[in-house]
Amino acid sequence: FPSPTLFRSLDIFQCPLSKRLSVWHHLIAMNPQVDLSSAYRDAFDHYSAMVRRVQHMVACPDAGPAEVDTAVFDMETARVAYVRARNALAERIQPSLGRESAVADTNKDRESRIRETARLLWEAGGRRDGDAAADWRRAEAILSRAAASSVN
C-alpha cells in the first residue's frame, strides 16, 4: 500500500472529492489491497450530495442557467465516479459481476441520459416554454464535458 508520505506529497485530503476519487481509482489499479468499500462510500456520499443540490434547484427554481449547468455537471461527474467505484467494488467481490456492470453502463442509451438531463435543466430553470432545443444542447454539452473530465 502506498506510504503516508505519498499521501502527504499528493496532499490528497486537501483536493476536491472528485480528484480524491480519481486518485483512489489509480491506487486501486496499482494495489489490490486498497479498501474499495471506502472509495465506494465516498463516491456514493458525494453523488448523493450533488443529487440533493440539483433537487433543491428543481424545488426552488431561482438559480441562473450557469449555476444550474454547474450543479448538473458536478452531479454527472459524481455519477461517473460513483459508477466507477461501484464497478471496482463489484469486480473485487465477484469479477464477472464487475465486468457485466461496466458493459451495461457503457452501453446505456446516451439519448436517454441526454433526455433526463435536459428535463432536469428545464425543471431547474423554472419550466420555461420554448427552451427544449437549448436545454437539449446544454445537456449534451454537460454530459460530454463530464465524460471527458472523468477520463483524466
PDB file of C-alpha atoms in Angstrom:
ATOM      1  CA  PHE A   1       0.000   0.000   0.000  1.00  0.00           C
ATOM      2  CA  PRO A   2       1.320   3.497  -0.743  1.00  0.00           C
ATOM      3  CA  SER A   3       3.051   5.127   2.180  1.00  0.00           C
ATOM      4  CA  PRO A   4       1.581   8.045   4.154  1.00  0.00           C
ATOM      5  CA  THR A   5       4.398  10.123   2.668  1.00  0.00           C
ATOM      6  CA  LEU A   6       2.879   9.616  -0.774  1.00  0.00           C
ATOM      7  CA  PHE A   7      -0.482  10.844   0.510  1.00  0.00           C
ATOM      8  CA  ARG A   8       1.126  13.916   2.077  1.00  0.00           C
ATOM      9  CA  SER A   9       3.044  14.652  -1.112  1.00  0.00           C
ATOM     10  CA  LEU A  10      -0.187  14.436  -3.093  1.00  0.00           C
ATOM     11  CA  ASP A  11      -1.962  16.461  -0.399  1.00  0.00           C
ATOM     12  CA  ILE A  12      -4.867  14.191  -1.245  1.00  0.00           C
ATOM     13  CA  PHE A  13      -7.125  15.226   1.574  1.00  0.00           C
ATOM     14  CA  GLN A  14      -6.962  18.883   0.517  1.00  0.00           C
ATOM     15  CA  CYS A  15      -8.152  18.021  -3.021  1.00  0.00           C
ATOM     16  CA  PRO A  16     -11.795  18.150  -4.136  1.00  0.00           C
ATOM     17  CA  LEU A  17     -13.601  14.832  -3.712  1.00  0.00           C
ATOM     18  CA  SER A  18     -13.695  14.184  -7.471  1.00  0.00           C
ATOM     19  CA  LYS A  19      -9.875  14.410  -7.562  1.00  0.00           C
ATOM     20  CA  ARG A  20      -9.583  12.155  -4.491  1.00  0.00           C
ATOM     21  CA  LEU A  21     -11.810   9.597  -6.226  1.00  0.00           C
ATOM     22  CA  SER A  22      -9.603   9.767  -9.297  1.00  0.00           C
ATOM     23  CA  VAL A  23      -6.539   9.164  -7.106  1.00  0.00           C
ATOM     24  CA  TRP A  24      -8.386   6.266  -5.416  1.00  0.00           C
ATOM     25  CA  HIS A  25      -9.067   4.803  -8.857  1.00  0.00           C
ATOM     26  CA  HIS A  26      -5.358   4.916  -9.743  1.00  0.00           C
ATOM     27  CA  LEU A  27      -4.312   3.494  -6.364  1.00  0.00           C
ATOM     28  CA  ILE A  28      -6.814   0.663  -6.765  1.00  0.00           C
ATOM     29  CA  ALA A  29      -5.253  -0.214 -10.095  1.00  0.00           C
ATOM     30  CA  MET A  30      -1.767  -0.157  -8.511  1.00  0.00           C
ATOM     31  CA  ASN A  31      -2.590  -2.088  -5.345  1.00  0.00           C
ATOM     32  CA  PRO A  32      -5.336  -4.674  -4.891  1.00  0.00           C
ATOM     33  CA  GLN A  33      -5.350  -4.148  -1.114  1.00  0.00           C
ATOM     34  CA  VAL A  34      -6.943  -0.672  -1.309  1.00  0.00           C
ATOM     35  CA  ASP A  35     -10.187  -0.503   0.628  1.00  0.00           C
ATOM     36  CA  LEU A  36     -12.709  -0.360  -2.214  1.00  0.00           C
ATOM     37  CA  SER A  37     -15.649  -0.121   0.142  1.00  0.00           C
ATOM     38  CA  SER A  38     -14.342   3.212   1.484  1.00  0.00           C
ATOM     39  CA  ALA A  39     -13.861   4.559  -2.035  1.00  0.00           C
ATOM     40  CA  TYR A  40     -17.378   3.374  -2.903  1.00  0.00           C
ATOM     41  CA  ARG A  41     -18.886   5.041   0.187  1.00  0.00           C
ATOM     42  CA  ASP A  42     -17.059   8.309  -0.555  1.00  0.00           C
ATOM     43  CA  ALA A  43     -18.260   8.257  -4.160  1.00  0.00           C
ATOM     44  CA  PHE A  44     -21.833   7.448  -3.112  1.00  0.00           C
ATOM     45  CA  ASP A  45     -21.883  10.188  -0.476  1.00  0.00           C
ATOM     46  CA  HIS A  46     -20.525  12.739  -2.949  1.00  0.00           C
ATOM     47  CA  TYR A  47     -23.017  11.708  -5.643  1.00  0.00           C
ATOM     48  CA  SER A  48     -25.882  11.868  -3.124  1.00  0.00           C
ATOM     49  CA  ALA A  49     -24.862  15.390  -2.094  1.00  0.00           C
ATOM     50  CA  MET A  50     -24.753  16.525  -5.728  1.00  0.00           C
ATOM     51  CA  VAL A  51     -28.193  15.000  -6.386  1.00  0.00           C
ATOM     52  CA  ARG A  52     -29.629  16.817  -3.362  1.00  0.00           C
ATOM     53  CA  ARG A  53     -28.147  20.083  -4.655  1.00  0.00           C
ATOM     54  CA  VAL A  54     -29.888  19.632  -8.028  1.00  0.00           C
ATOM     55  CA  GLN A  55     -33.123  18.547  -6.334  1.00  0.00           C
ATOM     56  CA  HIS A  56     -33.069  21.769  -4.343  1.00  0.00           C
ATOM     57  CA  MET A  57     -32.638  23.753  -7.546  1.00  0.00           C
ATOM     58  CA  VAL A  58     -35.631  21.965  -9.067  1.00  0.00           C
ATOM     59  CA  ALA A  59     -37.749  22.602  -5.961  1.00  0.00           C
ATOM     60  CA  CYS A  60     -36.733  26.274  -5.814  1.00  0.00           C
ATOM     61  CA  PRO A  61     -36.008  27.291  -9.426  1.00  0.00           C
ATOM     62  CA  ASP A  62     -34.416  30.678  -8.816  1.00  0.00           C
ATOM     63  CA  ALA A  63     -30.848  29.824  -9.923  1.00  0.00           C
ATOM     64  CA  GLY A  64     -29.397  31.157 -13.143  1.00  0.00           C
ATOM     65  CA  PRO A  65     -28.566  28.887 -16.095  1.00  0.00           C
ATOM     66  CA  ALA A  66     -24.816  28.924 -15.372  1.00  0.00           C
ATOM     67  CA  GLU A  67     -25.377  27.868 -11.759  1.00  0.00           C
ATOM     68  CA  VAL A  68     -27.767  25.111 -12.861  1.00  0.00           C
ATOM     69  CA  ASP A  69     -25.304  23.892 -15.512  1.00  0.00           C
ATOM     70  CA  THR A  70     -22.518  23.757 -12.942  1.00  0.00           C
ATOM     71  CA  ALA A  71     -24.668  21.809 -10.477  1.00  0.00           C
ATOM     72  CA  VAL A  72     -25.798  19.318 -13.133  1.00  0.00           C
ATOM     73  CA  PHE A  73     -22.213  18.935 -14.407  1.00  0.00           C
ATOM     74  CA  ASP A  74     -20.992  18.284 -10.842  1.00  0.00           C
ATOM     75  CA  MET A  75     -23.784  15.735 -10.371  1.00  0.00           C
ATOM     76  CA  GLU A  76     -22.941  13.943 -13.624  1.00  0.00           C
ATOM     77  CA  THR A  77     -19.219  13.894 -12.813  1.00  0.00           C
ATOM     78  CA  ALA A  78     -20.050  12.458  -9.372  1.00  0.00           C
ATOM     79  CA  ARG A  79     -22.325   9.845 -11.012  1.00  0.00           C
ATOM     80  CA  VAL A  80     -19.495   8.708 -13.289  1.00  0.00           C
ATOM     81  CA  ALA A  81     -17.105   8.450 -10.309  1.00  0.00           C
ATOM     82  CA  TYR A  82     -19.749   6.543  -8.321  1.00  0.00           C
ATOM     83  CA  VAL A  83     -20.315   4.061 -11.164  1.00  0.00           C
ATOM     84  CA  ARG A  84     -16.550   3.547 -11.475  1.00  0.00           C
ATOM     85  CA  ALA A  85     -16.188   2.921  -7.712  1.00  0.00           C
ATOM     86  CA  ARG A  86     -19.232   0.636  -7.684  1.00  0.00           C
ATOM     87  CA  ASN A  87     -17.885  -1.403 -10.584  1.00  0.00           C
ATOM     88  CA  ALA A  88     -14.440  -1.722  -8.989  1.00  0.00           C
ATOM     89  CA  LEU A  89     -16.007  -2.993  -5.759  1.00  0.00           C
ATOM     90  CA  ALA A  90     -18.322  -5.365  -7.637  1.00  0.00           C
ATOM     91  CA  GLU A  91     -15.392  -6.763  -9.595  1.00  0.00           C
ATOM     92  CA  ARG A  92     -13.433  -7.324  -6.365  1.00  0.00           C
ATOM     93  CA  ILE A  93     -16.378  -9.189  -4.844  1.00  0.00           C
ATOM     94  CA  GLN A  94     -17.267 -11.157  -7.958  1.00  0.00           C
ATOM     95  CA  PRO A  95     -15.104 -10.492 -11.019  1.00  0.00           C
ATOM     96  CA  SER A  96     -17.744 -11.411 -13.598  1.00  0.00           C
ATOM     97  CA  LEU A  97     -20.274  -9.074 -11.930  1.00  0.00           C
ATOM     98  CA  GLY A  98     -17.958  -6.073 -12.241  1.00  0.00           C
ATOM     99  CA  ARG A  99     -17.357  -6.715 -15.930  1.00  0.00           C
ATOM    100  CA  GLU A 100     -21.104  -7.067 -16.588  1.00  0.00           C
ATOM    101  CA  SER A 101     -21.803  -3.769 -14.776  1.00  0.00           C
ATOM    102  CA  ALA A 102     -19.148  -1.956 -16.787  1.00  0.00           C
ATOM    103  CA  VAL A 103     -20.582  -3.231 -20.064  1.00  0.00           C
ATOM    104  CA  ALA A 104     -24.129  -2.310 -19.031  1.00  0.00           C
ATOM    105  CA  ASP A 105     -23.060   1.253 -18.155  1.00  0.00           C
ATOM    106  CA  THR A 106     -21.039   1.639 -21.337  1.00  0.00           C
ATOM    107  CA  ASN A 107     -23.969   0.538 -23.492  1.00  0.00           C
ATOM    108  CA  LYS A 108     -26.537   2.698 -21.750  1.00  0.00           C
ATOM    109  CA  ASP A 109     -28.598   4.685 -24.171  1.00  0.00           C
ATOM    110  CA  ARG A 110     -26.887   8.079 -24.478  1.00  0.00           C
ATOM    111  CA  GLU A 111     -30.045   9.678 -25.797  1.00  0.00           C
ATOM    112  CA  SER A 112     -31.897   8.644 -22.660  1.00  0.00           C
ATOM    113  CA  ARG A 113     -29.219  10.279 -20.433  1.00  0.00           C
ATOM    114  CA  ILE A 114     -29.419  13.437 -22.539  1.00  0.00           C
ATOM    115  CA  ARG A 115     -33.223  13.436 -22.279  1.00  0.00           C
ATOM    116  CA  GLU A 116     -33.107  13.011 -18.478  1.00  0.00           C
ATOM    117  CA  THR A 117     -30.507  15.757 -18.131  1.00  0.00           C
ATOM    118  CA  ALA A 118     -32.403  18.138 -20.439  1.00  0.00           C
ATOM    119  CA  ARG A 119     -35.529  17.573 -18.350  1.00  0.00           C
ATOM    120  CA  LEU A 120     -33.579  18.399 -15.179  1.00  0.00           C
ATOM    121  CA  LEU A 121     -32.307  21.595 -16.797  1.00  0.00           C
ATOM    122  CA  TRP A 122     -35.847  22.513 -17.836  1.00  0.00           C
ATOM    123  CA  GLU A 123     -37.235  21.848 -14.350  1.00  0.00           C
ATOM    124  CA  ALA A 124     -34.402  23.656 -12.566  1.00  0.00           C
ATOM    125  CA  GLY A 125     -34.833  26.564 -14.969  1.00  0.00           C
ATOM    126  CA  GLY A 126     -38.429  27.131 -13.918  1.00  0.00           C
ATOM    127  CA  ARG A 127     -40.071  25.001 -16.637  1.00  0.00           C
ATOM    128  CA  ARG A 128     -39.917  27.723 -19.268  1.00  0.00           C
ATOM    129  CA  ASP A 129     -41.693  27.118 -22.569  1.00  0.00           C
ATOM    130  CA  GLY A 130     -39.764  27.214 -25.828  1.00  0.00           C
ATOM    131  CA  ASP A 131     -36.333  26.216 -24.466  1.00  0.00           C
ATOM    132  CA  ALA A 132     -36.403  22.471 -25.247  1.00  0.00           C
ATOM    133  CA  ALA A 133     -33.778  22.604 -28.014  1.00  0.00           C
ATOM    134  CA  ALA A 134     -31.483  24.807 -25.936  1.00  0.00           C
ATOM    135  CA  ASP A 135     -31.901  22.522 -22.895  1.00  0.00           C
ATOM    136  CA  TRP A 136     -31.080  19.502 -25.101  1.00  0.00           C
ATOM    137  CA  ARG A 137     -27.884  21.151 -26.383  1.00  0.00           C
ATOM    138  CA  ARG A 138     -26.897  22.160 -22.841  1.00  0.00           C
ATOM    139  CA  ALA A 139     -27.489  18.574 -21.677  1.00  0.00           C
ATOM    140  CA  GLU A 140     -25.328  17.179 -24.495  1.00  0.00           C
ATOM    141  CA  ALA A 141     -22.546  19.616 -23.642  1.00  0.00           C
ATOM    142  CA  ILE A 142     -22.713  18.854 -19.917  1.00  0.00           C
ATOM    143  CA  LEU A 143     -22.619  15.077 -20.456  1.00  0.00           C
ATOM    144  CA  SER A 144     -19.731  15.379 -22.925  1.00  0.00           C
ATOM    145  CA  ARG A 145     -17.717  17.553 -20.526  1.00  0.00           C
ATOM    146  CA  ALA A 146     -18.428  15.208 -17.604  1.00  0.00           C
ATOM    147  CA  ALA A 147     -17.356  12.160 -19.624  1.00  0.00           C
ATOM    148  CA  ALA A 148     -14.176  13.935 -20.746  1.00  0.00           C
ATOM    149  CA  SER A 149     -13.315  15.066 -17.217  1.00  0.00           C
ATOM    150  CA  SER A 150     -13.785  11.553 -15.803  1.00  0.00           C
ATOM    151  CA  VAL A 151     -11.116  10.223 -18.157  1.00  0.00           C
ATOM    152  CA  ASN A 152      -8.461  12.493 -16.604  1.00  0.00           C
TER     153      ASN A 152
END
